[in-house]
Amino acid sequence: MKLTQEEQEMLEGKQGNAARKSMEILTALGDIFGAKRLVPVTSVQVSGVSYANLGDAGLEYLEEMAKDGKVKVLTTLNPAGMDMENWKALGISPEFAEKQKKVIDAFAKMGIQTTCTCTPYFIGNRPKKGEHISWGESSAVTFANSVLGAKTSKEGGPSALAAALTGRTPEYGFHLDKNRQAQVLVEVKTDLHDETDFGALGYLVGKKIGNKIPLIIGIKKATEDQLKSLSASIVTYGAPALFHIKGITPNEIIEPSEKIELSAADIEQAKKEMFDEGETDFVLLGCPHCSIEELGKIANLLKGKKVTKETWICTARPIKKQAEEKGYVRIIEESGAKFACDTCHVVAPLKGRFKCVAINSAKGVFYGRGKNNFKMQLKTQEKCIEDATGGD
Ligand code: F3S
């Protein structure tokens, strides 16, 4: 790979140990994927933040990098293993909390913004069309590539951190326009109404076309929250971290000749497959983390009601702040529902605490089943709140 003088100097350690290690990671990755050069990035999203996933070895690595590492571009963090302020109320042990705080301290020392969220595009880390970025977190990567038109590979924690500490990423995959073209036309022959329909669409596309990039046609309109739901599910169920929707997403695309069709019956069947029988004992909204619009709807649905089951609303802390100003937080907390900022049901250590979870996220269904062994029930936001309040 051809390096600039500055990149060569970083590789030789002239900008410190963390930059040297980072360049070693990036050049090794570039060699594996046949990249000819590194490209400058404008933004980074680092995944692999939960102590539950990192363990002591991961924490040690981060503390080592934090000795002299400093980020060169805007860098945000994925959810951690707990709400950094409200962890006690969410049942997290002090031992876990202590380790998780050390992880966040190491990231902070490197100059990373420590608002831990999988929707960084709602809190100011929102790249523009055509920008090269380096993001981890599959749902955010897919949203950035598809809905925002930015260009990123699906990074792991170490490679995204390396990009943050050098301001570079290897140019391969979705960084190159030739790799961003659609390969299968997906015609949706029914109207999609809510986030579970979009989640089911992602489930079907992922399962039916595997690792080919879809151009979806037949969708007349979609809100950003619905596209967030689709971004999370499509990549979870096997598709690449890039899709196009004719008339909605910003990338210019040529129609491919291979085609599949999806009917209303297909969408219903997909939703059935994401519903396990059982008595709900946990309700979770905010996978990916809630937007301010979603918090407004949840507040409206919970107004004057009381939840009878453990209910978490996951969102980024700055979005919760906005919701506070609009009066949503008071309404939601008066109902007994709890905010879980900085975290979610997958990265928090929840195994064994619950049996059956109601959720409005197809991605959440996959990881709730796989990671925590929960029974999972995909339901709309309205139905989840009905569940939480016992139909009150
Ligand atoms: Fe975000 Fe956790 Fe869902 S990281 S996308 S809320 S599984």
mmCIF file of C-alpha atoms and ligand atoms in Angstrom:
data_model
loop_
_atom_site.group_PDB
_atom_site.id
_atom_site.type_symbol
_atom_site.label_atom_id
_atom_site.label_comp_id
_atom_site.label_asym_id
_atom_site.label_seq_id
_atom_site.Cartn_x
_atom_site.Cartn_y
_atom_site.Cartn_z
ATOM 1 C CA MET A 1 0.000 0.000 0.000
ATOM 2 C CA LYS A 2 1.254 3.463 -0.863
ATOM 3 C CA LEU A 3 1.593 5.673 2.223
ATOM 4 C CA THR A 4 1.965 9.444 2.441
ATOM 5 C CA GLN A 5 4.921 10.865 4.347
ATOM 6 C CA GLU A 6 2.757 11.555 7.407
ATOM 7 C CA GLU A 7 1.346 8.021 7.344
ATOM 8 C CA GLN A 8 4.850 6.590 7.032
ATOM 9 C CA GLU A 9 5.960 8.647 10.024
ATOM 10 C CA MET A 10 3.026 7.406 12.080
ATOM 11 C CA LEU A 11 3.947 3.842 11.157
ATOM 12 C CA GLU A 12 7.532 4.484 12.273
ATOM 13 C CA GLY A 13 6.301 5.676 15.674
ATOM 14 C CA LYS A 14 7.152 9.349 15.206
ATOM 15 C CA GLN A 15 3.688 10.316 16.482
ATOM 16 C CA GLY A 16 3.784 7.937 19.431
ATOM 17 C CA ASN A 17 3.024 4.359 20.271
ATOM 18 C CA ALA A 18 -0.780 4.396 19.860
ATOM 19 C CA ALA A 19 -0.527 5.967 16.391
ATOM 20 C CA ARG A 20 2.124 3.393 15.428
ATOM 21 C CA LYS A 21 -0.003 0.458 16.608
ATOM 22 C CA SER A 22 -3.010 1.944 14.830
ATOM 23 C CA MET A 23 -1.099 2.275 11.552
ATOM 24 C CA GLU A 24 0.020 -1.335 11.881
ATOM 25 C CA ILE A 25 -3.629 -2.419 12.208
ATOM 26 C CA LEU A 26 -4.775 -0.271 9.262
ATOM 27 C CA THR A 27 -1.970 -1.280 6.893
ATOM 28 C CA ALA A 28 -2.468 -4.970 7.760
ATOM 29 C CA LEU A 29 -6.201 -4.618 7.044
ATOM 30 C CA GLY A 30 -5.478 -2.751 3.827
ATOM 31 C CA ASP A 31 -3.121 -5.522 2.695
ATOM 32 C CA ILE A 32 -5.702 -8.222 3.469
ATOM 33 C CA PHE A 33 -8.412 -6.433 1.449
ATOM 34 C CA GLY A 34 -6.162 -5.246 -1.376
ATOM 35 C CA ALA A 35 -6.440 -1.510 -0.636
ATOM 36 C CA LYS A 36 -4.020 0.657 -2.638
ATOM 37 C CA ARG A 37 -3.939 3.499 -0.121
ATOM 38 C CA LEU A 38 -5.412 4.973 3.032
ATOM 39 C CA VAL A 39 -8.027 7.741 2.803
ATOM 40 C CA PRO A 40 -8.678 10.513 5.331
ATOM 41 C CA VAL A 41 -11.887 10.077 7.357
ATOM 42 C CA THR A 42 -14.126 12.805 8.757
ATOM 43 C CA SER A 43 -15.819 10.824 11.512
ATOM 44 C CA VAL A 44 -15.457 7.646 13.551
ATOM 45 C CA GLN A 45 -17.906 5.546 15.582
ATOM 46 C CA VAL A 46 -16.129 3.075 17.880
ATOM 47 C CA SER A 47 -17.913 -0.161 18.777
ATOM 48 C CA GLY A 48 -16.811 -2.741 21.360
ATOM 49 C CA VAL A 49 -17.457 -0.536 24.385
ATOM 50 C CA SER A 50 -19.219 -2.868 26.819
ATOM 51 C CA TYR A 51 -16.996 -4.362 29.483
ATOM 52 C CA ALA A 52 -19.182 -7.490 29.121
ATOM 53 C CA ASN A 53 -17.623 -7.974 25.667
ATOM 54 C CA LEU A 54 -14.179 -6.443 26.226
ATOM 55 C CA GLY A 55 -13.214 -8.189 29.451
ATOM 56 C CA ASP A 56 -9.932 -7.376 31.207
ATOM 57 C CA ALA A 57 -7.811 -7.983 28.094
ATOM 58 C CA GLY A 58 -9.817 -5.386 26.147
ATOM 59 C CA LEU A 59 -9.633 -2.903 29.012
ATOM 60 C CA GLU A 60 -5.844 -3.324 29.220
ATOM 61 C CA TYR A 61 -5.513 -2.715 25.468
ATOM 62 C CA LEU A 62 -7.541 0.505 25.709
ATOM 63 C CA GLU A 63 -5.559 1.753 28.711
ATOM 64 C CA GLU A 64 -2.337 1.110 26.789
ATOM 65 C CA MET A 65 -3.622 3.028 23.740
ATOM 66 C CA ALA A 66 -4.774 5.877 26.003
ATOM 67 C CA LYS A 67 -1.232 6.444 27.315
ATOM 68 C CA ASP A 68 -0.345 8.611 24.293
ATOM 69 C CA GLY A 69 -3.240 8.177 21.824
ATOM 70 C CA LYS A 70 -5.353 11.197 20.811
ATOM 71 C CA VAL A 71 -8.147 11.150 18.233
ATOM 72 C CA LYS A 72 -7.705 13.232 15.087
ATOM 73 C CA VAL A 73 -11.379 13.443 14.041
ATOM 74 C CA LEU A 74 -14.845 13.575 15.611
ATOM 75 C CA THR A 75 -15.252 10.219 17.360
ATOM 76 C CA THR A 76 -18.285 8.847 19.195
ATOM 77 C CA LEU A 77 -18.889 5.618 21.108
ATOM 78 C CA ASN A 78 -21.311 2.741 20.788
ATOM 79 C CA PRO A 79 -23.461 1.678 23.780
ATOM 80 C CA ALA A 80 -21.709 0.507 26.934
ATOM 81 C CA GLY A 81 -22.723 -2.273 29.293
ATOM 82 C CA MET A 82 -24.729 0.036 31.541
ATOM 83 C CA ASP A 83 -26.332 3.442 31.936
ATOM 84 C CA MET A 84 -23.317 5.417 33.135
ATOM 85 C CA GLU A 85 -25.393 7.404 35.658
ATOM 86 C CA ASN A 86 -28.417 5.277 36.424
ATOM 87 C CA TRP A 87 -26.725 1.858 36.582
ATOM 88 C CA LYS A 88 -27.817 0.973 40.119
ATOM 89 C CA ALA A 89 -31.525 1.410 39.313
ATOM 90 C CA LEU A 90 -31.078 -0.918 36.333
ATOM 91 C CA GLY A 91 -29.658 -3.681 38.544
ATOM 92 C CA ILE A 92 -25.977 -3.553 37.468
ATOM 93 C CA SER A 93 -23.408 -4.817 40.004
ATOM 94 C CA PRO A 94 -20.813 -2.377 41.488
ATOM 95 C CA GLU A 95 -17.978 -4.647 40.279
ATOM 96 C CA PHE A 96 -19.178 -4.451 36.676
ATOM 97 C CA ALA A 97 -19.792 -0.695 36.994
ATOM 98 C CA GLU A 98 -16.245 -0.081 38.191
ATOM 99 C CA LYS A 99 -14.735 -1.870 35.188
ATOM 100 C CA GLN A 100 -17.124 -0.225 32.735
ATOM 101 C CA LYS A 101 -16.183 3.208 34.089
ATOM 102 C CA LYS A 102 -12.498 2.417 33.514
ATOM 103 C CA VAL A 103 -13.275 1.533 29.890
ATOM 104 C CA ILE A 104 -15.060 4.851 29.363
ATOM 105 C CA ASP A 105 -12.262 6.773 31.130
ATOM 106 C CA ALA A 106 -9.721 5.295 28.696
ATOM 107 C CA PHE A 107 -11.825 6.381 25.706
ATOM 108 C CA ALA A 108 -12.303 9.860 27.229
ATOM 109 C CA LYS A 109 -8.545 10.219 27.710
ATOM 110 C CA MET A 110 -8.103 9.698 23.974
ATOM 111 C CA GLY A 111 -10.504 12.585 23.271
ATOM 112 C CA ILE A 112 -13.505 10.455 22.277
ATOM 113 C CA GLN A 113 -17.013 11.794 22.996
ATOM 114 C CA THR A 114 -18.365 9.401 25.595
ATOM 115 C CA THR A 115 -22.063 9.638 24.832
ATOM 116 C CA CYS A 116 -22.541 5.944 24.204
ATOM 117 C CA THR A 117 -25.114 5.395 21.481
ATOM 118 C CA CYS A 118 -25.765 3.336 18.367
ATOM 119 C CA THR A 119 -27.490 6.340 16.745
ATOM 120 C CA PRO A 120 -24.606 8.848 16.653
ATOM 121 C CA TYR A 121 -26.325 10.471 13.646
ATOM 122 C CA PHE A 122 -28.965 11.857 16.053
ATOM 123 C CA ILE A 123 -26.389 13.576 18.270
ATOM 124 C CA GLY A 124 -24.190 15.488 15.884
ATOM 125 C CA ASN A 125 -22.032 12.757 14.337
ATOM 126 C CA ARG A 126 -23.891 12.894 11.044
ATOM 127 C CA PRO A 127 -21.614 12.652 7.990
ATOM 128 C CA LYS A 128 -22.677 13.991 4.625
ATOM 129 C CA LYS A 129 -23.090 12.162 1.323
ATOM 130 C CA GLY A 130 -19.766 11.060 -0.152
ATOM 131 C CA GLU A 131 -17.699 11.499 3.035
ATOM 132 C CA HIS A 132 -15.281 8.714 3.967
ATOM 133 C CA ILE A 133 -15.839 7.650 7.563
ATOM 134 C CA SER A 134 -14.879 4.698 9.755
ATOM 135 C CA TRP A 135 -17.761 3.329 11.765
ATOM 136 C CA GLY A 136 -18.387 0.251 13.842
ATOM 137 C CA GLU A 137 -21.919 -0.882 14.888
ATOM 138 C CA SER A 138 -23.647 -2.617 11.996
ATOM 139 C CA SER A 139 -26.963 -0.699 12.199
ATOM 140 C CA ALA A 140 -25.207 2.670 12.220
ATOM 141 C CA VAL A 141 -22.833 1.600 9.430
ATOM 142 C CA THR A 142 -25.791 0.581 7.271
ATOM 143 C CA PHE A 143 -27.659 3.812 8.046
ATOM 144 C CA ALA A 144 -24.569 5.885 7.203
ATOM 145 C CA ASN A 145 -23.883 4.067 3.913
ATOM 146 C CA SER A 146 -27.501 3.817 2.783
ATOM 147 C CA VAL A 147 -29.526 6.690 4.240
ATOM 148 C CA LEU A 148 -26.799 9.330 4.564
ATOM 149 C CA GLY A 149 -24.758 8.250 1.522
ATOM 150 C CA ALA A 150 -21.462 8.314 3.460
ATOM 151 C CA LYS A 151 -18.831 5.630 2.802
ATOM 152 C CA THR A 152 -17.683 3.165 5.425
ATOM 153 C CA SER A 153 -16.673 -0.451 5.868
ATOM 154 C CA LYS A 154 -18.221 -2.364 8.761
ATOM 155 C CA GLU A 155 -15.410 -1.797 11.240
ATOM 156 C CA GLY A 156 -14.579 -3.704 14.398
ATOM 157 C CA GLY A 157 -13.649 -1.921 17.627
ATOM 158 C CA PRO A 158 -9.827 -1.964 17.115
ATOM 159 C CA SER A 159 -9.911 -0.844 13.452
ATOM 160 C CA ALA A 160 -12.350 2.014 14.149
ATOM 161 C CA LEU A 161 -10.213 3.141 17.097
ATOM 162 C CA ALA A 162 -7.133 2.957 14.853
ATOM 163 C CA ALA A 163 -8.915 5.184 12.301
ATOM 164 C CA ALA A 164 -9.778 7.673 15.052
ATOM 165 C CA LEU A 165 -6.159 7.845 16.253
ATOM 166 C CA THR A 166 -4.712 8.348 12.751
ATOM 167 C CA GLY A 167 -7.593 9.996 10.857
ATOM 168 C CA ARG A 168 -7.242 7.325 8.121
ATOM 169 C CA THR A 169 -8.866 4.132 6.885
ATOM 170 C CA PRO A 170 -7.891 1.685 4.117
ATOM 171 C CA GLU A 171 -9.705 2.359 0.853
ATOM 172 C CA TYR A 172 -11.552 -0.832 -0.073
ATOM 173 C CA GLY A 173 -15.130 -2.173 -0.089
ATOM 174 C CA PHE A 174 -17.822 0.495 0.224
ATOM 175 C CA HIS A 175 -15.234 3.283 0.073
ATOM 176 C CA LEU A 176 -15.046 2.596 -3.667
ATOM 177 C CA ASP A 177 -18.031 3.611 -5.827
ATOM 178 C CA LYS A 178 -17.702 0.517 -8.004
ATOM 179 C CA ASN A 179 -18.566 -1.656 -4.978
ATOM 180 C CA ARG A 180 -21.704 0.294 -4.035
ATOM 181 C CA GLN A 181 -23.911 -0.624 -6.985
ATOM 182 C CA ALA A 182 -27.120 -2.636 -6.441
ATOM 183 C CA GLN A 183 -27.033 -6.300 -7.431
ATOM 184 C CA VAL A 184 -30.652 -7.410 -6.867
ATOM 185 C CA LEU A 185 -33.902 -5.563 -7.434
ATOM 186 C CA VAL A 186 -36.350 -6.164 -4.560
ATOM 187 C CA GLU A 187 -39.931 -5.208 -5.373
ATOM 188 C CA VAL A 188 -42.119 -4.719 -2.295
ATOM 189 C CA LYS A 189 -45.687 -5.381 -3.415
ATOM 190 C CA THR A 190 -47.418 -4.131 -0.301
ATOM 191 C CA ASP A 191 -47.537 -0.961 1.779
ATOM 192 C CA LEU A 192 -45.311 -0.873 4.869
ATOM 193 C CA HIS A 193 -46.857 0.906 7.838
ATOM 194 C CA ASP A 194 -44.663 0.772 10.909
ATOM 195 C CA GLU A 195 -41.212 -0.061 12.262
ATOM 196 C CA THR A 196 -41.989 -3.776 12.544
ATOM 197 C CA ASP A 197 -42.919 -3.900 8.826
ATOM 198 C CA PHE A 198 -39.572 -2.298 7.983
ATOM 199 C CA GLY A 199 -37.827 -4.684 10.380
ATOM 200 C CA ALA A 200 -39.557 -7.612 8.658
ATOM 201 C CA LEU A 201 -38.473 -6.273 5.256
ATOM 202 C CA GLY A 202 -34.855 -6.248 6.427
ATOM 203 C CA TYR A 203 -35.252 -9.789 7.780
ATOM 204 C CA LEU A 204 -36.571 -11.040 4.435
ATOM 205 C CA VAL A 205 -34.032 -9.225 2.260
ATOM 206 C CA GLY A 206 -31.164 -10.450 4.428
ATOM 207 C CA LYS A 207 -32.375 -14.053 4.323
ATOM 208 C CA LYS A 208 -33.355 -14.125 0.646
ATOM 209 C CA ILE A 209 -30.512 -12.322 -1.126
ATOM 210 C CA GLY A 210 -27.645 -12.924 1.293
ATOM 211 C CA ASN A 211 -24.578 -10.831 0.595
ATOM 212 C CA LYS A 212 -25.842 -8.957 -2.477
ATOM 213 C CA ILE A 213 -26.692 -5.239 -2.364
ATOM 214 C CA PRO A 214 -30.428 -4.614 -2.868
ATOM 215 C CA LEU A 215 -32.226 -1.852 -4.715
ATOM 216 C CA ILE A 216 -35.663 -1.829 -3.104
ATOM 217 C CA ILE A 217 -38.584 -0.490 -5.118
ATOM 218 C CA GLY A 218 -42.269 -0.083 -4.280
ATOM 219 C CA ILE A 219 -41.849 1.910 -1.058
ATOM 220 C CA LYS A 220 -43.585 5.253 -1.395
ATOM 221 C CA LYS A 221 -42.460 6.860 1.832
ATOM 222 C CA ALA A 222 -40.424 6.059 4.924
ATOM 223 C CA THR A 223 -39.592 8.045 8.038
ATOM 224 C CA GLU A 224 -36.040 8.228 9.314
ATOM 225 C CA ASP A 225 -37.047 6.014 12.246
ATOM 226 C CA GLN A 226 -38.383 3.383 9.860
ATOM 227 C CA LEU A 227 -35.130 3.527 7.869
ATOM 228 C CA LYS A 228 -33.256 3.136 11.157
ATOM 229 C CA SER A 229 -35.259 -0.031 11.823
ATOM 230 C CA LEU A 230 -34.557 -1.358 8.310
ATOM 231 C CA SER A 231 -30.845 -0.520 8.581
ATOM 232 C CA ALA A 232 -30.602 -2.509 11.804
ATOM 233 C CA SER A 233 -32.459 -5.592 10.603
ATOM 234 C CA ILE A 234 -31.200 -5.944 7.016
ATOM 235 C CA VAL A 235 -27.576 -6.295 8.086
ATOM 236 C CA THR A 236 -28.418 -8.461 11.104
ATOM 237 C CA TYR A 237 -30.141 -11.042 8.905
ATOM 238 C CA GLY A 238 -27.348 -11.402 6.361
ATOM 239 C CA ALA A 239 -27.344 -8.534 3.836
ATOM 240 C CA PRO A 240 -24.363 -6.220 3.320
ATOM 241 C CA ALA A 241 -24.266 -2.905 5.219
ATOM 242 C CA LEU A 242 -25.664 -0.998 2.228
ATOM 243 C CA PHE A 243 -29.108 -0.849 0.609
ATOM 244 C CA HIS A 244 -30.817 1.523 -1.767
ATOM 245 C CA ILE A 245 -34.493 2.489 -1.946
ATOM 246 C CA LYS A 246 -35.641 4.080 -5.160
ATOM 247 C CA GLY A 247 -36.852 7.628 -4.575
ATOM 248 C CA ILE A 248 -35.794 7.645 -0.896
ATOM 249 C CA THR A 249 -32.074 6.979 -0.352
ATOM 250 C CA PRO A 250 -29.518 9.391 -1.867
ATOM 251 C CA ASN A 251 -27.131 7.158 -3.842
ATOM 252 C CA GLU A 252 -27.523 7.131 -7.661
ATOM 253 C CA ILE A 253 -28.063 3.539 -8.710
ATOM 254 C CA ILE A 254 -28.520 1.536 -11.909
ATOM 255 C CA GLU A 255 -31.328 -1.073 -11.794
ATOM 256 C CA PRO A 256 -29.925 -4.624 -11.669
ATOM 257 C CA SER A 257 -31.516 -7.381 -13.790
ATOM 258 C CA GLU A 258 -31.864 -10.013 -11.032
ATOM 259 C CA LYS A 259 -35.171 -9.507 -9.227
ATOM 260 C CA ILE A 260 -37.235 -10.866 -6.332
ATOM 261 C CA GLU A 261 -40.696 -9.852 -5.111
ATOM 262 C CA LEU A 262 -41.987 -9.604 -1.551
ATOM 263 C CA SER A 263 -45.704 -9.753 -0.753
ATOM 264 C CA ALA A 264 -47.845 -8.799 2.239
ATOM 265 C CA ALA A 265 -47.923 -12.511 3.165
ATOM 266 C CA ASP A 266 -44.095 -12.623 3.207
ATOM 267 C CA ILE A 267 -43.982 -9.659 5.606
ATOM 268 C CA GLU A 268 -46.598 -11.255 7.899
ATOM 269 C CA GLN A 269 -44.737 -14.573 7.877
ATOM 270 C CA ALA A 270 -41.462 -12.837 8.776
ATOM 271 C CA LYS A 271 -43.156 -11.142 11.728
ATOM 272 C CA LYS A 272 -44.534 -14.495 12.907
ATOM 273 C CA GLU A 273 -41.022 -15.938 12.805
ATOM 274 C CA MET A 274 -39.891 -13.124 15.108
ATOM 275 C CA PHE A 275 -42.531 -13.857 17.754
ATOM 276 C CA ASP A 276 -41.957 -16.490 20.435
ATOM 277 C CA GLU A 277 -44.868 -17.618 22.607
ATOM 278 C CA GLY A 278 -44.565 -16.644 26.274
ATOM 279 C CA GLU A 279 -45.558 -14.252 29.044
ATOM 280 C CA THR A 280 -43.707 -10.925 28.617
ATOM 281 C CA ASP A 281 -41.668 -9.867 31.661
ATOM 282 C CA PHE A 282 -39.525 -7.151 30.061
ATOM 283 C CA VAL A 283 -40.393 -4.447 27.545
ATOM 284 C CA LEU A 284 -37.676 -2.669 25.625
ATOM 285 C CA LEU A 285 -37.957 0.256 23.236
ATOM 286 C CA GLY A 286 -35.015 1.944 21.569
ATOM 287 C CA CYS A 287 -33.114 -0.598 19.479
ATOM 288 C CA PRO A 288 -31.454 1.240 17.761
ATOM 289 C CA HIS A 289 -31.593 4.069 20.305
ATOM 290 C CA CYS A 290 -34.752 6.208 20.200
ATOM 291 C CA SER A 291 -34.988 9.488 18.319
ATOM 292 C CA ILE A 292 -36.640 12.494 19.932
ATOM 293 C CA GLU A 293 -39.735 11.841 17.773
ATOM 294 C CA GLU A 294 -39.991 8.296 19.126
ATOM 295 C CA LEU A 295 -39.676 9.546 22.716
ATOM 296 C CA GLY A 296 -42.507 11.985 22.004
ATOM 297 C CA LYS A 297 -44.724 9.126 20.813
ATOM 298 C CA ILE A 298 -43.797 6.939 23.797
ATOM 299 C CA ALA A 299 -44.609 9.786 26.218
ATOM 300 C CA ASN A 300 -47.950 10.221 24.517
ATOM 301 C CA LEU A 301 -48.735 6.519 24.832
ATOM 302 C CA LEU A 302 -47.661 6.350 28.502
ATOM 303 C CA LYS A 303 -49.376 9.560 29.643
ATOM 304 C CA GLY A 304 -51.388 8.914 32.812
ATOM 305 C CA LYS A 305 -50.603 5.170 32.802
ATOM 306 C CA LYS A 306 -48.459 2.893 34.987
ATOM 307 C CA VAL A 307 -46.227 0.119 33.730
ATOM 308 C CA THR A 308 -46.615 -3.230 35.433
ATOM 309 C CA LYS A 309 -43.541 -4.832 33.865
ATOM 310 C CA GLU A 310 -39.891 -3.806 33.795
ATOM 311 C CA THR A 311 -39.757 -1.332 30.918
ATOM 312 C CA TRP A 312 -36.633 0.267 29.497
ATOM 313 C CA ILE A 313 -36.404 3.102 27.017
ATOM 314 C CA CYS A 314 -32.939 3.184 25.421
ATOM 315 C CA THR A 315 -31.671 6.428 23.980
ATOM 316 C CA ALA A 316 -28.616 8.650 23.762
ATOM 317 C CA ARG A 317 -28.107 10.921 26.764
ATOM 318 C CA PRO A 318 -28.295 14.156 24.690
ATOM 319 C CA ILE A 319 -31.635 12.973 23.248
ATOM 320 C CA LYS A 320 -32.905 12.326 26.777
ATOM 321 C CA LYS A 321 -31.879 15.892 27.611
ATOM 322 C CA GLN A 322 -33.942 17.194 24.692
ATOM 323 C CA ALA A 323 -36.841 15.039 25.882
ATOM 324 C CA GLU A 324 -36.515 16.526 29.360
ATOM 325 C CA GLU A 325 -36.956 20.012 27.932
ATOM 326 C CA LYS A 326 -40.062 18.902 26.065
ATOM 327 C CA GLY A 327 -41.572 17.304 29.191
ATOM 328 C CA TYR A 328 -41.422 13.733 27.822
ATOM 329 C CA VAL A 329 -39.032 12.432 30.493
ATOM 330 C CA ARG A 330 -41.339 13.376 33.363
ATOM 331 C CA ILE A 331 -44.314 11.630 31.724
ATOM 332 C CA ILE A 332 -42.301 8.503 30.916
ATOM 333 C CA GLU A 333 -40.725 8.257 34.381
ATOM 334 C CA GLU A 334 -44.044 8.909 36.154
ATOM 335 C CA SER A 335 -45.363 5.790 34.431
ATOM 336 C CA GLY A 336 -42.595 3.735 36.082
ATOM 337 C CA ALA A 337 -40.732 3.097 32.817
ATOM 338 C CA LYS A 338 -36.965 3.580 33.127
ATOM 339 C CA PHE A 339 -34.569 5.356 30.842
ATOM 340 C CA ALA A 340 -31.519 3.327 29.919
ATOM 341 C CA CYS A 341 -29.109 5.775 28.323
ATOM 342 C CA ASP A 342 -25.703 4.612 27.070
ATOM 343 C CA THR A 343 -26.748 0.941 26.871
ATOM 344 C CA CYS A 344 -29.252 -1.680 25.656
ATOM 345 C CA HIS A 345 -30.579 -5.192 26.326
ATOM 346 C CA VAL A 346 -27.796 -6.783 24.277
ATOM 347 C CA VAL A 347 -24.667 -5.137 25.654
ATOM 348 C CA ALA A 348 -25.854 -4.978 29.293
ATOM 349 C CA PRO A 349 -25.228 -8.117 31.394
ATOM 350 C CA LEU A 350 -28.894 -9.236 31.549
ATOM 351 C CA LYS A 351 -28.669 -12.984 30.928
ATOM 352 C CA GLY A 352 -30.983 -14.845 33.296
ATOM 353 C CA ARG A 353 -32.787 -11.725 34.561
ATOM 354 C CA PHE A 354 -35.740 -11.975 32.157
ATOM 355 C CA LYS A 355 -37.498 -14.675 30.188
ATOM 356 C CA CYS A 356 -39.635 -13.062 27.525
ATOM 357 C CA VAL A 357 -39.068 -9.639 25.961
ATOM 358 C CA ALA A 358 -41.455 -7.451 23.963
ATOM 359 C CA ILE A 359 -39.519 -5.249 21.548
ATOM 360 C CA ASN A 360 -40.187 -3.282 18.350
ATOM 361 C CA SER A 361 -36.856 -4.172 16.750
ATOM 362 C CA ALA A 362 -36.129 -7.101 14.429
ATOM 363 C CA LYS A 363 -32.423 -6.730 15.243
ATOM 364 C CA GLY A 364 -33.273 -6.792 18.945
ATOM 365 C CA VAL A 365 -35.119 -10.087 18.435
ATOM 366 C CA PHE A 366 -32.046 -11.715 16.864
ATOM 367 C CA TYR A 367 -29.581 -10.689 19.576
ATOM 368 C CA GLY A 368 -32.011 -11.117 22.463
ATOM 369 C CA ARG A 369 -32.460 -14.735 21.401
ATOM 370 C CA GLY A 370 -28.834 -15.412 20.491
ATOM 371 C CA LYS A 371 -26.977 -13.576 23.202
ATOM 372 C CA ASN A 372 -29.270 -13.731 26.215
ATOM 373 C CA ASN A 373 -31.429 -16.732 25.431
ATOM 374 C CA PHE A 374 -34.604 -14.668 25.885
ATOM 375 C CA LYS A 375 -37.885 -15.470 24.209
ATOM 376 C CA MET A 376 -38.516 -12.491 21.948
ATOM 377 C CA GLN A 377 -41.733 -10.942 20.682
ATOM 378 C CA LEU A 378 -41.626 -8.406 17.860
ATOM 379 C CA LYS A 379 -44.422 -5.871 18.384
ATOM 380 C CA THR A 380 -45.053 -2.270 17.389
ATOM 381 C CA GLN A 381 -44.245 0.494 19.836
ATOM 382 C CA GLU A 382 -47.986 0.809 20.609
ATOM 383 C CA LYS A 383 -48.336 -2.919 21.354
ATOM 384 C CA CYS A 384 -45.174 -2.921 23.485
ATOM 385 C CA ILE A 385 -46.618 -0.117 25.617
ATOM 386 C CA GLU A 386 -49.934 -1.980 25.869
ATOM 387 C CA ASP A 387 -47.956 -4.952 27.130
ATOM 388 C CA ALA A 388 -46.009 -2.832 29.592
ATOM 389 C CA THR A 389 -49.146 -1.256 31.056
ATOM 390 C CA GLY A 390 -51.237 -4.423 30.995
ATOM 391 C CA GLY A 391 -53.602 -2.713 28.571
ATOM 392 C CA ASP A 392 -54.251 -0.020 31.217
HETATM 393 FE FE1 F3S B 1 -28.234 -0.461 19.441
HETATM 394 FE FE2 F3S B 1 -28.140 -2.386 21.172
HETATM 395 FE FE3 F3S B 1 -29.922 -2.450 19.279
HETATM 396 S S1 F3S B 1 -26.407 -1.394 20.244
HETATM 397 S S2 F3S B 1 -28.952 -1.424 17.583
HETATM 398 S S3 F3S B 1 -29.806 -0.921 20.914
HETATM 399 S S4 F3S B 1 -28.756 -4.176 19.996
#
